[in-house]
Short mmCIF file of C-alpha atoms in Angstrom, two decimals:
data_model
loop_
_atom_site.label_atom_id
_atom_site.label_comp_id
_atom_site.label_asym_id
_atom_site.label_seq_id
_atom_site.Cartn_x
_atom_site.Cartn_y
_atom_site.Cartn_z
CA MET Q 296 186.97 19.91 65.69
CA ALA Q 297 183.66 19.77 68.41
CA VAL Q 298 180.85 19.88 67.18
CA ASP Q 299 177.90 17.96 68.25
CA ALA Q 300 176.84 15.31 65.58
CA LEU Q 301 179.60 14.84 62.97
CA VAL Q 302 178.65 13.14 59.37
CA GLU Q 303 180.96 12.10 56.91
CA CYS Q 304 180.10 13.13 52.88
CA VAL Q 305 182.63 10.10 50.43
CA PRO Q 306 181.68 12.25 47.01
CA ASN Q 307 183.00 10.67 43.90
CA PHE Q 308 184.26 12.87 41.45
CA SER Q 309 184.14 11.62 37.39
CA GLU Q 310 187.76 13.94 36.79
CA GLY Q 311 190.87 12.41 37.94
CA ARG Q 312 193.44 14.05 35.34
CA ASP Q 313 192.98 17.70 35.13
CA GLN Q 314 194.35 19.32 38.91
CA SER Q 315 192.58 22.56 38.05
CA ILE Q 316 188.90 20.85 38.11
CA ILE Q 317 190.24 18.45 41.06
CA ASP Q 318 191.37 21.19 42.82
CA ALA Q 319 188.70 23.79 42.00
CA ILE Q 320 186.30 21.37 43.71
CA SER Q 321 188.86 21.05 47.14
CA LYS Q 322 188.24 24.42 47.15
CA SER Q 323 184.80 24.29 47.05
CA ILE Q 324 184.49 22.19 50.42
CA ARG Q 325 187.27 24.37 52.20
CA ASP Q 326 185.41 26.88 51.50
CA THR Q 327 182.43 25.93 52.86
CA PRO Q 328 182.15 27.16 56.62
CA GLY Q 329 182.01 24.03 58.96
CA CYS Q 330 183.72 21.57 56.41
CA THR Q 331 187.05 19.75 56.87
CA LEU Q 332 188.01 18.05 53.90
CA LEU Q 333 190.45 15.25 55.01
CA ASP Q 334 191.41 13.80 51.88
CA VAL Q 335 191.35 14.28 48.37
CA ASP Q 336 192.51 10.88 46.08
CA PRO Q 337 192.28 11.32 42.31
CA GLY Q 338 193.00 8.39 40.12
CA LYS Q 339 194.53 8.86 36.66
CA SER Q 340 193.59 5.33 35.12
CA THR Q 341 190.10 5.21 36.94
CA ASN Q 342 189.78 9.19 35.57
CA ARG Q 343 187.57 9.56 38.97
CA THR Q 344 188.72 11.60 42.51
CA VAL Q 345 187.40 10.48 46.03
CA TYR Q 346 186.83 13.80 48.72
CA THR Q 347 186.05 12.79 52.10
CA PHE Q 348 185.49 15.70 54.40
CA VAL Q 349 183.08 15.65 57.81
CA GLY Q 350 181.17 18.31 59.33
CA CYS Q 351 177.94 18.89 61.31
CA PRO Q 352 174.17 17.53 59.33
CA LYS Q 353 174.07 20.67 57.86
CA SER Q 354 177.44 21.93 56.31
CA ILE Q 355 178.17 19.17 55.02
CA VAL Q 356 175.22 19.43 52.59
CA ASP Q 357 176.31 22.69 51.93
CA GLY Q 358 179.51 21.52 51.40
CA ALA Q 359 178.17 18.73 48.70
CA VAL Q 360 176.04 20.80 47.21
CA ASN Q 361 179.07 23.67 46.52
CA ALA Q 362 181.17 20.74 44.79
CA ALA Q 363 178.21 19.87 42.99
CA LYS Q 364 178.06 22.93 41.62
CA THR Q 365 181.70 23.10 40.83
CA ALA Q 366 181.27 19.72 39.27
CA PHE Q 367 178.60 21.21 36.46
CA LYS Q 368 180.46 24.54 36.27
CA LEU Q 369 183.77 21.99 34.78
CA ILE Q 370 183.26 18.32 33.86
CA ASP Q 371 182.32 17.72 30.37
CA MET Q 372 180.68 14.20 30.86
CA THR Q 373 180.56 14.14 26.76
CA LYS Q 374 184.75 13.51 26.74
CA HIS Q 375 185.22 11.55 29.66
CA HIS Q 376 186.69 8.03 29.73
CA GLY Q 377 187.76 6.30 32.61
CA GLU Q 378 188.27 2.63 34.28
CA HIS Q 379 185.48 2.51 36.77
CA PRO Q 380 181.10 2.67 36.10
CA ARG Q 381 180.46 6.02 36.55
CA MET Q 382 176.83 8.01 35.39
CA GLY Q 383 177.27 11.23 36.10
CA ALA Q 384 180.01 13.92 36.74
CA LEU Q 385 179.18 13.88 40.66
CA ASP Q 386 178.89 10.21 40.02
CA VAL Q 387 178.18 9.43 43.84
CA CYS Q 388 177.55 11.51 46.81
CA PRO Q 389 176.76 9.04 50.09
CA PHE Q 390 176.51 10.21 53.83
CA VAL Q 391 177.93 8.57 56.59
CA PRO Q 392 177.24 8.70 59.97
CA ILE Q 393 180.90 9.34 62.02
CA ARG Q 394 180.15 10.59 66.02
CA ASN Q 395 176.66 11.26 67.25
CA ALA Q 396 174.80 11.39 64.19
CA THR Q 397 172.37 8.18 62.89
CA MET Q 398 171.85 6.89 59.57
CA GLU Q 399 167.93 8.76 59.53
CA ASP Q 400 170.42 11.54 60.20
CA CYS Q 401 172.37 10.46 57.08
CA VAL Q 402 169.04 10.02 54.85
CA ASN Q 403 168.03 13.31 55.70
CA CYS Q 404 171.28 14.99 54.44
CA ALA Q 405 171.17 13.07 51.51
CA LYS Q 406 167.66 13.40 50.40
CA GLU Q 407 168.23 17.69 51.58
CA PHE Q 408 171.00 17.17 48.71
CA GLY Q 409 169.37 15.80 46.02
CA LYS Q 410 166.35 18.46 46.60
CA ARG Q 411 168.52 20.92 46.43
CA ILE Q 412 171.05 20.08 43.49
CA SER Q 413 167.75 19.49 41.66
CA GLU Q 414 166.23 22.60 42.19
CA GLU Q 415 169.31 24.82 41.71
CA ILE Q 416 171.49 22.52 38.78
CA GLY Q 417 168.56 20.68 37.21
CA VAL Q 418 169.42 17.45 37.40
CA PRO Q 419 168.05 13.66 37.92
CA ILE Q 420 169.33 12.76 41.32
CA PHE Q 421 168.52 8.86 42.45
CA LEU Q 422 168.50 8.19 45.72
CA TYR Q 423 170.36 4.54 47.05
CA GLU Q 424 170.91 2.32 49.67
CA GLU Q 425 169.44 3.83 53.23
CA ALA Q 426 167.61 6.92 51.57
CA SER Q 427 165.86 4.14 49.16
CA THR Q 428 162.80 2.36 49.33
CA GLN Q 429 162.57 0.65 46.22
CA ALA Q 430 164.22 -3.17 46.27
CA TYR Q 431 164.72 -2.88 42.57
CA ARG Q 432 166.89 0.50 42.70
CA LYS Q 433 168.39 0.79 46.19
CA GLN Q 434 172.12 -0.67 45.36
CA LEU Q 435 174.57 1.71 43.08
CA LYS Q 436 175.33 -1.04 40.71
CA GLN Q 437 170.99 -1.32 39.33
CA ILE Q 438 170.95 2.14 39.11
CA ARG Q 439 174.36 2.76 37.55
CA SER Q 440 173.35 0.39 35.03
CA GLY Q 441 173.67 1.26 31.33
CA GLU Q 442 176.43 3.98 32.83
CA TYR Q 443 176.33 7.51 31.41
CA GLU Q 444 176.01 5.97 27.80
CA GLY Q 445 172.54 4.40 28.95
CA LEU Q 446 171.33 7.27 31.24
CA GLU Q 447 169.52 9.06 28.27
CA GLU Q 448 167.48 5.55 27.28
CA LYS Q 449 167.33 4.93 31.30
CA LEU Q 450 165.49 8.24 31.84
CA LYS Q 451 162.74 7.68 29.73
CA ASP Q 452 161.23 4.26 31.71
CA PRO Q 453 159.27 5.76 33.91
CA LYS Q 454 160.39 3.02 36.24
CA TRP Q 455 163.69 5.01 36.59
CA ALA Q 456 162.01 8.11 37.14
CA PRO Q 457 164.32 10.86 39.42
CA ASP Q 458 163.55 10.72 42.97
CA PHE Q 459 165.04 14.50 42.14
CA GLY Q 460 165.07 16.50 39.55
CA PRO Q 461 163.66 16.78 35.81
CA ALA Q 462 163.60 13.10 33.50
CA LYS Q 463 165.79 14.32 31.35
CA PHE Q 464 169.45 13.44 29.83
CA VAL Q 465 171.93 16.01 30.44
CA PRO Q 466 174.97 15.70 28.16
CA SER Q 467 177.26 17.55 29.80
CA TYR Q 468 176.06 16.26 33.74
CA GLY Q 469 174.76 12.90 33.71
CA ALA Q 470 172.55 12.38 37.06
CA SER Q 471 174.02 11.31 40.72
CA VAL Q 472 173.42 9.48 43.44
CA THR Q 473 173.59 9.79 46.71
CA GLY Q 474 172.68 8.13 49.72
CA ALA Q 475 173.63 7.01 53.27
CA ARG Q 476 174.99 4.44 53.82
CA SER Q 477 177.75 2.59 56.85
CA PHE Q 478 181.19 3.08 57.11
CA LEU Q 479 182.70 1.59 53.79
CA ILE Q 480 186.56 0.98 52.81
CA ALA Q 481 187.12 1.03 49.18
CA TYR Q 482 190.52 -1.52 49.28
CA ASN Q 483 192.53 -2.71 46.38
CA VAL Q 484 194.81 -5.26 46.25
CA ASN Q 485 198.21 -4.93 43.90
CA ILE Q 486 198.53 -7.96 41.71
CA LEU Q 487 201.48 -8.73 39.29
CA GLY Q 488 199.61 -9.92 36.42
CA THR Q 489 196.57 -9.00 33.35
CA LYS Q 490 193.15 -7.08 34.03
CA GLU Q 491 191.73 -9.93 32.81
CA GLN Q 492 193.23 -11.97 36.05
CA ALA Q 493 192.59 -9.58 38.91
CA HIS Q 494 189.01 -10.03 37.45
CA ARG Q 495 189.08 -13.59 37.86
CA ILE Q 496 190.06 -13.33 41.60
CA ALA Q 497 187.20 -10.81 42.21
CA LEU Q 498 184.58 -13.02 40.83
CA ASN Q 499 186.41 -15.54 43.26
CA VAL Q 500 186.04 -13.76 46.44
CA ARG Q 501 183.15 -11.07 45.92
CA GLU Q 502 180.02 -11.79 47.59
CA ALA Q 503 177.53 -11.80 44.34
CA GLY Q 504 180.74 -14.00 42.65
CA ARG Q 505 179.89 -15.07 38.91
CA SER Q 506 176.80 -15.58 39.55
CA ASP Q 507 173.46 -16.26 41.43
CA ASN Q 508 174.49 -19.80 41.00
CA GLU Q 509 177.91 -19.28 41.91
CA PRO Q 510 178.42 -17.49 44.88
CA GLY Q 511 181.92 -15.46 46.04
CA ARG Q 512 183.57 -16.73 48.99
CA LEU Q 513 183.58 -13.19 51.25
CA LYS Q 514 180.31 -11.30 52.14
CA PHE Q 515 179.26 -7.47 51.56
CA LEU Q 516 182.15 -7.53 49.36
CA LYS Q 517 182.10 -6.32 46.08
CA GLY Q 518 184.63 -6.27 43.41
CA ILE Q 519 185.94 -5.80 40.02
CA GLY Q 520 189.76 -5.70 38.44
CA TRP Q 521 191.22 -3.59 36.54
CA TYR Q 522 194.65 -2.27 35.39
CA VAL Q 523 196.23 1.00 36.40
CA ASP Q 524 198.27 2.19 33.94
CA GLU Q 525 200.26 4.69 36.43
CA TYR Q 526 201.15 1.88 39.03
CA LYS Q 527 201.80 -1.08 36.03
CA MET Q 528 199.74 -3.36 37.31
CA ALA Q 529 196.40 -4.80 38.17
CA GLN Q 530 194.07 -4.61 41.29
CA VAL Q 531 191.73 -6.58 42.37
CA SER Q 532 189.22 -3.95 43.02
CA MET Q 533 186.87 -3.49 45.77
CA ASN Q 534 184.65 -1.64 48.13
CA LEU Q 535 183.80 -3.10 52.21
CA ASP Q 536 180.27 -2.65 52.54
CA ASN Q 537 180.92 -4.13 56.20
CA TYR Q 538 184.27 -4.48 57.65
CA LEU Q 539 183.08 -5.91 60.97
CA VAL Q 540 182.14 -9.04 58.94
CA THR Q 541 184.79 -8.70 56.18
CA PRO Q 542 187.62 -6.98 57.30
CA PRO Q 543 190.43 -5.66 54.57
CA HIS Q 544 192.61 -8.27 56.00
CA MET Q 545 190.56 -11.58 55.32
CA VAL Q 546 190.20 -9.61 51.91
CA PHE Q 547 193.91 -9.20 51.34
CA GLU Q 548 194.47 -13.14 52.72
CA GLU Q 549 191.61 -14.58 50.41
CA CYS Q 550 192.96 -12.61 47.24
CA SER Q 551 196.21 -13.66 47.54
CA LYS Q 552 195.62 -17.06 47.92
CA ASP Q 553 194.04 -16.91 44.73
CA ALA Q 554 197.15 -15.34 43.57
CA ARG Q 555 199.32 -17.94 44.28
CA GLU Q 556 197.28 -20.85 42.93
CA LEU Q 557 197.27 -18.52 39.44
CA ASN Q 558 201.30 -18.12 39.82
CA LEU Q 559 200.73 -14.23 40.45
CA GLY Q 560 202.68 -12.25 42.70
CA VAL Q 561 201.09 -9.95 44.75
CA ALA Q 562 202.46 -6.48 45.84
CA GLY Q 563 200.58 -5.39 48.72
CA SER Q 564 197.32 -3.26 48.58
CA GLU Q 565 195.01 0.07 49.11
CA ILE Q 566 193.42 1.98 50.84
CA VAL Q 567 191.42 4.22 48.57
CA GLY Q 568 190.32 7.67 50.83
CA LEU Q 569 190.15 7.31 54.66
CA VAL Q 570 189.84 3.71 56.55
CA PRO Q 571 188.50 3.27 60.22
CA LEU Q 572 191.23 2.53 63.14
CA GLU Q 573 189.47 -0.58 64.05
CA ALA Q 574 189.70 -2.30 61.01
CA ILE Q 575 193.58 -1.37 61.01
CA LEU Q 576 193.37 -2.56 64.81
CA MET Q 577 191.28 -6.13 63.30
CA ALA Q 578 194.32 -6.73 60.80
CA ALA Q 579 197.15 -5.39 64.17
CA ASP Q 580 195.52 -8.25 65.91
CA TYR Q 581 194.77 -11.25 63.27
CA TYR Q 582 198.89 -10.67 62.11
CA ILE Q 583 199.65 -10.85 65.65
CA GLN Q 584 197.99 -13.89 66.26
CA LYS Q 585 198.99 -15.53 63.10
CA GLU Q 586 202.59 -14.85 64.02
CA ASN Q 587 202.46 -15.82 67.56
CA LEU Q 588 204.09 -12.06 68.58
CA PHE Q 589 203.41 -9.29 71.57
CA ILE Q 590 202.72 -6.01 70.43
CA ILE Q 591 200.55 -4.25 72.85
CA ASP Q 592 201.28 -0.57 71.67
CA GLU Q 593 199.06 1.33 69.49
CA SER Q 594 200.85 2.84 67.08
CA LEU Q 595 203.25 0.11 66.55
CA LYS Q 596 200.03 -2.49 65.95
CA VAL Q 597 198.92 0.12 63.07
CA ARG Q 598 202.24 -0.16 62.19
CA LEU Q 599 202.34 -4.08 61.96
CA ALA Q 600 199.33 -4.14 60.00
CA ILE Q 601 200.71 -1.59 57.12
CA GLU Q 602 203.39 -3.64 56.67
CA ARG Q 603 201.51 -7.05 56.69
CA LEU Q 604 198.80 -5.49 53.87
CA GLY Q 605 201.61 -3.45 52.06
CA LEU Q 606 199.79 0.03 52.31
CA SER Q 607 202.06 1.93 51.51
CA SER Q 608 203.20 0.02 48.25
CA CYS Q 609 201.47 2.50 45.54
CA SER Q 610 201.95 5.85 48.18
CA TYR Q 611 202.96 6.43 51.40
CA PHE Q 612 199.97 5.32 53.59
CA ASP Q 613 200.63 7.67 56.41
CA PRO Q 614 198.11 6.95 59.80
CA LYS Q 615 197.49 10.58 60.38
CA LYS Q 616 196.20 11.15 57.30
CA ARG Q 617 194.48 8.25 56.39
CA ILE Q 618 192.77 6.77 60.15
CA ILE Q 619 189.68 8.89 60.10
CA ASP Q 620 189.64 8.60 64.00
CA TYR Q 621 193.26 10.56 63.72
CA MET Q 622 191.74 12.89 61.55
CA VAL Q 623 188.46 14.24 63.25
CA GLN Q 624 189.68 13.71 66.86
CA GLU Q 625 188.74 16.10 69.14
CA ASP Q 626 191.17 18.04 70.67
CA LEU Q 627 192.91 16.55 74.26
CA ALA Q 628 192.52 19.63 75.45
CA VAL Q 629 189.19 20.27 75.10
CA THR Q 630 188.31 16.71 76.22
CA GLN Q 631 190.74 16.10 78.29
CA PRO Q 632 191.77 19.13 79.77
CA LEU Q 633 193.27 18.04 82.94
CA ALA Q 634 195.32 14.93 81.69
CA SER Q 635 196.52 16.64 79.01
CA MET Q 636 198.43 19.56 81.38
CA THR Q 637 201.96 18.98 82.31
CA LEU Q 638 202.63 17.22 85.33
CA LYS Q 639 203.56 20.84 86.78
CA GLY Q 640 200.65 22.39 85.85
CA PHE Q 641 198.52 18.98 87.07
CA ILE Q 642 200.00 19.74 90.38
CA GLU Q 643 199.57 23.39 90.41
CA ILE Q 644 196.35 23.73 89.65
CA LEU Q 645 195.51 21.06 92.51
CA GLY Q 646 196.88 23.41 95.27
CA SER Q 647 195.72 26.31 94.16
CA ARG Q 648 192.10 28.41 95.43
CA THR Q 649 189.53 25.66 93.68
CA PRO Q 650 187.83 23.16 94.93
CA ALA Q 651 188.43 20.41 91.67
CA PRO Q 652 190.45 19.07 90.90
CA GLY Q 653 190.08 17.77 94.30
CA GLY Q 654 191.33 14.25 95.75
CA GLY Q 655 189.23 12.24 93.03
CA SER Q 656 191.12 13.39 90.35
CA ALA Q 657 194.43 12.90 92.44
CA SER Q 658 193.11 9.17 93.15
CA ALA Q 659 193.11 8.51 89.22
CA VAL Q 660 196.32 9.76 88.90
CA ILE Q 661 198.24 7.83 91.53
CA ALA Q 662 195.82 4.07 90.76
CA ALA Q 663 197.45 5.29 87.00
CA MET Q 664 200.88 6.03 88.02
CA GLY Q 665 200.40 2.61 89.96
CA ALA Q 666 199.52 0.63 86.92
CA GLY Q 667 202.00 2.00 84.81
CA LEU Q 668 204.58 0.55 87.45
CA GLY Q 669 203.00 -2.22 87.21
CA ALA Q 670 203.38 -2.76 83.18
CA MET Q 671 207.06 -0.53 83.50
CA THR Q 672 207.90 -3.61 85.52
CA GLY Q 673 207.49 -6.34 82.90
CA TRP Q 674 208.71 -4.60 80.21
CA MET Q 675 211.95 -4.92 81.65
CA THR Q 676 211.68 -8.24 81.99
CA PHE Q 677 209.99 -9.10 78.79
CA GLY Q 678 212.75 -9.79 75.87
CA LYS Q 679 215.49 -9.82 78.23
CA LYS Q 680 217.79 -13.49 77.39
CA LYS Q 681 218.32 -13.67 80.70
CA PHE Q 682 214.50 -13.99 81.51
CA GLU Q 683 213.61 -15.28 78.25
CA ALA Q 684 212.12 -18.45 80.41
CA LEU Q 685 209.90 -15.73 81.47
CA ASP Q 686 208.53 -14.15 78.72
CA SER Q 687 205.25 -16.18 77.90
CA VAL Q 688 204.44 -15.22 81.54
CA MET Q 689 204.34 -11.49 80.80
CA ARG Q 690 202.61 -11.66 77.81
CA GLU Q 691 200.12 -13.03 80.58
CA LEU Q 692 200.68 -9.67 82.93
CA ILE Q 693 201.80 -6.66 81.53
CA PRO Q 694 198.65 -6.55 79.04
CA PRO Q 695 195.84 -5.81 82.01
CA LEU Q 696 198.24 -3.60 83.54
CA ASP Q 697 198.42 -1.70 80.13
CA LYS Q 698 195.26 -1.47 79.58
CA ALA Q 699 194.16 -0.42 83.20
CA MET Q 700 196.43 2.54 83.34
CA ARG Q 701 195.90 3.66 79.80
CA ASP Q 702 191.63 3.28 80.95
CA LEU Q 703 192.63 5.30 84.60
CA ILE Q 704 193.82 8.58 82.69
CA PRO Q 705 190.08 9.47 81.05
CA TYR Q 706 188.54 9.35 84.67
CA ILE Q 707 191.61 12.60 86.23
CA ASP Q 708 188.61 14.32 83.75
CA ALA Q 709 186.02 12.34 84.93
CA ASP Q 710 186.08 12.87 88.59
CA THR Q 711 185.97 16.82 88.17
CA ASN Q 712 183.43 16.98 85.61
CA ALA Q 713 181.29 14.65 88.31
CA PHE Q 714 181.82 17.58 90.82
CA ASN Q 715 181.09 20.65 88.74
CA ASP Q 716 177.86 18.98 87.41
CA TYR Q 717 176.57 18.42 91.23
CA ILE Q 718 177.57 21.89 91.85
CA LYS Q 719 175.71 23.07 88.56
CA ALA Q 720 172.17 20.57 89.87
CA MET Q 721 172.55 22.74 93.45
CA GLY Q 722 172.14 26.23 91.89
CA LEU Q 723 169.42 25.20 90.36
CA PRO Q 724 166.41 26.55 91.41
CA LYS Q 725 164.06 24.76 94.27
CA GLY Q 726 161.40 22.39 93.35
CA PRO Q 727 161.07 18.68 91.97
CA VAL Q 728 163.40 19.48 88.44
CA ARG Q 729 166.33 20.46 90.68
CA ASP Q 730 166.11 17.54 92.82
CA GLU Q 731 166.10 15.09 89.90
CA ALA Q 732 169.37 16.62 88.97
CA MET Q 733 171.14 17.01 91.96
CA ASP Q 734 169.92 13.12 92.37
CA LYS Q 735 171.87 12.40 88.83
CA ALA Q 736 174.48 14.17 89.68
CA LEU Q 737 175.32 12.96 93.14
CA LYS Q 738 174.73 9.35 91.75
CA GLN Q 739 177.47 10.04 88.94
CA ALA Q 740 179.88 12.06 91.86
CA ILE Q 741 179.44 8.50 92.76
CA ASN Q 742 179.75 6.03 90.29
CA VAL Q 743 182.82 7.80 88.76
CA PRO Q 744 185.27 7.12 92.06
CA LEU Q 745 183.86 3.68 92.07
CA SER Q 746 185.07 3.28 88.11
CA THR Q 747 188.40 4.24 89.16
CA MET Q 748 188.31 2.24 92.20
CA LYS Q 749 186.93 -1.42 89.56
CA ILE Q 750 189.76 -0.59 86.78
CA ALA Q 751 192.35 -0.14 89.62
CA SER Q 752 191.24 -3.37 91.50
CA ARG Q 753 191.49 -5.54 88.20
CA CYS Q 754 195.69 -5.25 88.41
CA TRP Q 755 195.93 -6.71 91.88
CA GLU Q 756 196.05 -10.26 90.81
CA PRO Q 757 198.33 -9.19 87.81
CA MET Q 758 200.35 -7.67 90.44
CA ILE Q 759 200.83 -10.44 92.25
CA LYS Q 760 201.99 -12.33 89.61
CA MET Q 761 204.45 -9.81 88.66
CA ALA Q 762 205.79 -9.73 92.47
CA HIS Q 763 206.71 -13.46 91.55
CA HIS Q 764 208.44 -13.17 88.40
CA GLY Q 765 209.41 -9.33 87.50
CA ASN Q 766 212.56 -8.64 87.11
CA ILE Q 767 213.74 -8.43 91.03
CA ALA Q 768 216.23 -5.07 89.93
CA SER Q 769 212.56 -3.47 89.47
CA LYS Q 770 211.64 -4.41 93.36
CA SER Q 771 211.23 -0.77 94.45
CA ASP Q 772 209.45 0.75 91.53
CA LEU Q 773 206.61 -2.71 92.13
CA GLU Q 774 206.62 -1.64 95.67
CA VAL Q 775 205.59 1.68 94.74
CA GLY Q 776 203.70 0.54 92.06
CA ALA Q 777 201.63 -1.74 94.57
CA LYS Q 778 201.18 1.23 96.94
CA SER Q 779 200.13 3.80 94.87
CA LEU Q 780 197.45 1.17 93.49
CA GLU Q 781 196.65 1.04 97.09
CA THR Q 782 197.04 4.71 97.84
CA GLY Q 783 194.46 5.45 95.22
CA ILE Q 784 191.86 3.08 95.43
CA TRP Q 785 191.55 4.51 98.81
CA GLY Q 786 191.40 8.17 97.95
CA ALA Q 787 188.04 7.07 95.55
CA TYR Q 788 186.78 4.69 98.30
CA ARG Q 789 186.91 8.17 100.39
CA ASN Q 790 184.85 9.88 97.61
CA VAL Q 791 182.42 7.05 97.26
CA THR Q 792 181.71 6.96 101.01
CA ILE Q 793 181.43 10.95 101.79
CA ASN Q 794 179.11 11.29 98.86
CA LEU Q 795 176.96 7.95 99.77
CA LYS Q 796 175.96 9.80 102.85
CA ASP Q 797 173.75 12.30 100.97
CA CYS Q 798 172.24 9.80 98.55
CA LYS Q 799 168.89 9.16 99.08
CA ASP Q 800 168.39 5.59 97.64
CA PRO Q 801 168.66 3.30 99.88
CA LYS Q 802 169.25 0.43 97.73
CA TYR Q 803 171.81 1.91 95.45
CA VAL Q 804 173.15 2.81 99.16
CA GLU Q 805 173.66 -0.25 100.86
CA SER Q 806 174.48 -2.12 96.85
CA THR Q 807 177.70 0.14 96.97
CA THR Q 808 178.99 0.49 99.83
CA ALA Q 809 179.15 -2.74 100.14
CA GLU Q 810 181.12 -3.04 96.54
CA ALA Q 811 183.12 -0.47 97.65
CA ASN Q 812 184.14 -2.43 100.93
CA ALA Q 813 185.06 -5.60 98.73
CA ILE Q 814 187.15 -3.93 96.95
CA ILE Q 815 188.77 -1.67 99.87
CA GLU Q 816 189.32 -5.01 101.46
CA ASN Q 817 190.74 -6.54 98.54
CA ALA Q 818 193.11 -3.68 98.24
CA ASN Q 819 194.67 -3.74 101.58
CA GLN Q 820 195.68 -7.35 101.42
CA SER Q 821 196.47 -7.46 98.41
CA LEU Q 822 199.13 -4.83 98.87
CA LYS Q 823 200.21 -6.34 102.29
CA LYS Q 824 200.45 -9.83 100.18
CA ILE Q 825 203.19 -7.98 96.97
CA LEU Q 826 205.40 -6.39 99.69
CA GLU Q 827 205.41 -9.88 101.46
CA ILE Q 828 206.13 -11.67 98.54
CA LEU Q 829 209.04 -9.34 97.49
CA GLU Q 830 210.40 -8.99 100.41
CA ASN Q 831 211.19 -12.70 100.66
CA ARG Q 832 212.15 -13.25 97.37
CA LYS Q 833 215.82 -13.94 97.56
CA ASP Q 834 217.02 -13.66 93.48
#
């Protein structure tokens, strides 16, 4: 999906058992132009379904409105019963900034949604979180207190006049809460015990604890305990309002600790809806450090986190369908058309009658290959019984080479883009606007290859150590890697210096020239050192 601003909407509907209604709401979202439905997560015990879809601000509001209208027609709250707190057919409808969108954008989405729904179907709408300005009705639990059953009386109190729509009770619908918030992770830990035991753990870990005088251990965490009939086990059901402070793995470990103290078994955990990749990688890094593992490949880190947290214990956790970064990732053919080409295709376009891609893009490729060969030498050493004593050394050397290799790949396209931007600036009418655009584009055309040089230069120290300790059977691979690294740096250096000639900023020229010269000198010396080390090794 290629949109300038991407907003996520995660509406929770009070229906988790009637598949025809669940499907009808899904269809109303799918049929909205500009909306992409990512996930539908129904729960029978909770009698609630969480939908996750994304789109630009206008489309996301249209999708939410269409879904709410469908719920208004099909859901009858007078007959609704379920484990989860609720006050309306569309119970809560948060908008979340995902990419190139601000919290203010999402507040505007919530207000537009509330205004339209109140006008089009005549139901009360409350604002919460960032969209609300009143402290006593800012949190969802404050607004939803009393739930659907207490809503009729609540609406008679002027303090609880809705932000949009009439202050009247609509029995078949109830009321909706909408607002803007940061990414929330709905997370459940499975307990082989009773609802009461799960709730006891929830009281221990949730921020509110048991009372103001007895707060819980984890910040930005809301939680209750319940029993899920279809799973035949209890759950500590939680919302993680700030996963950067309180991530899933921390919650899992704390709940597991309390369960052990109660002599209860823990049978994995469950993420409801989608989860940011960052939260999964944080869990992986925690267990890697805890267990002294050596894993740097992202897919393997994801797999480790899934296994350690038991995320497939209730249903299969497919990272391609449950991690939002993977779901909304733009097609590499759009964002990195050169890097996503076949090697044959890239070489052919490199040799075609076009000025770009040129030497800068080729230099990024060559430098990335050099770093990759250095990492490969490490992998040819790590984990082999013959070199077991070197495992700790390889754990130190492989990650920076692997990272440099991956960091250099985007510069294949960045260099070509910088050249194209400079050509566009040259095509503007002569005048101050053109001069400013050309200066900006020229500096970008210098900074991109300079960045290639900087990233590649980070490889020299681990490459030199690799020459000392790496598997000697990979000697020629490391030699080619070192020469490729030096060649990539030299090629990027030539792009820097040729563009500096046209730069009219003397201070920038002076500082950039000094930096580039230092990098190229270090590359020359480092290559020489690596080749000498390898030539003199006897093992």
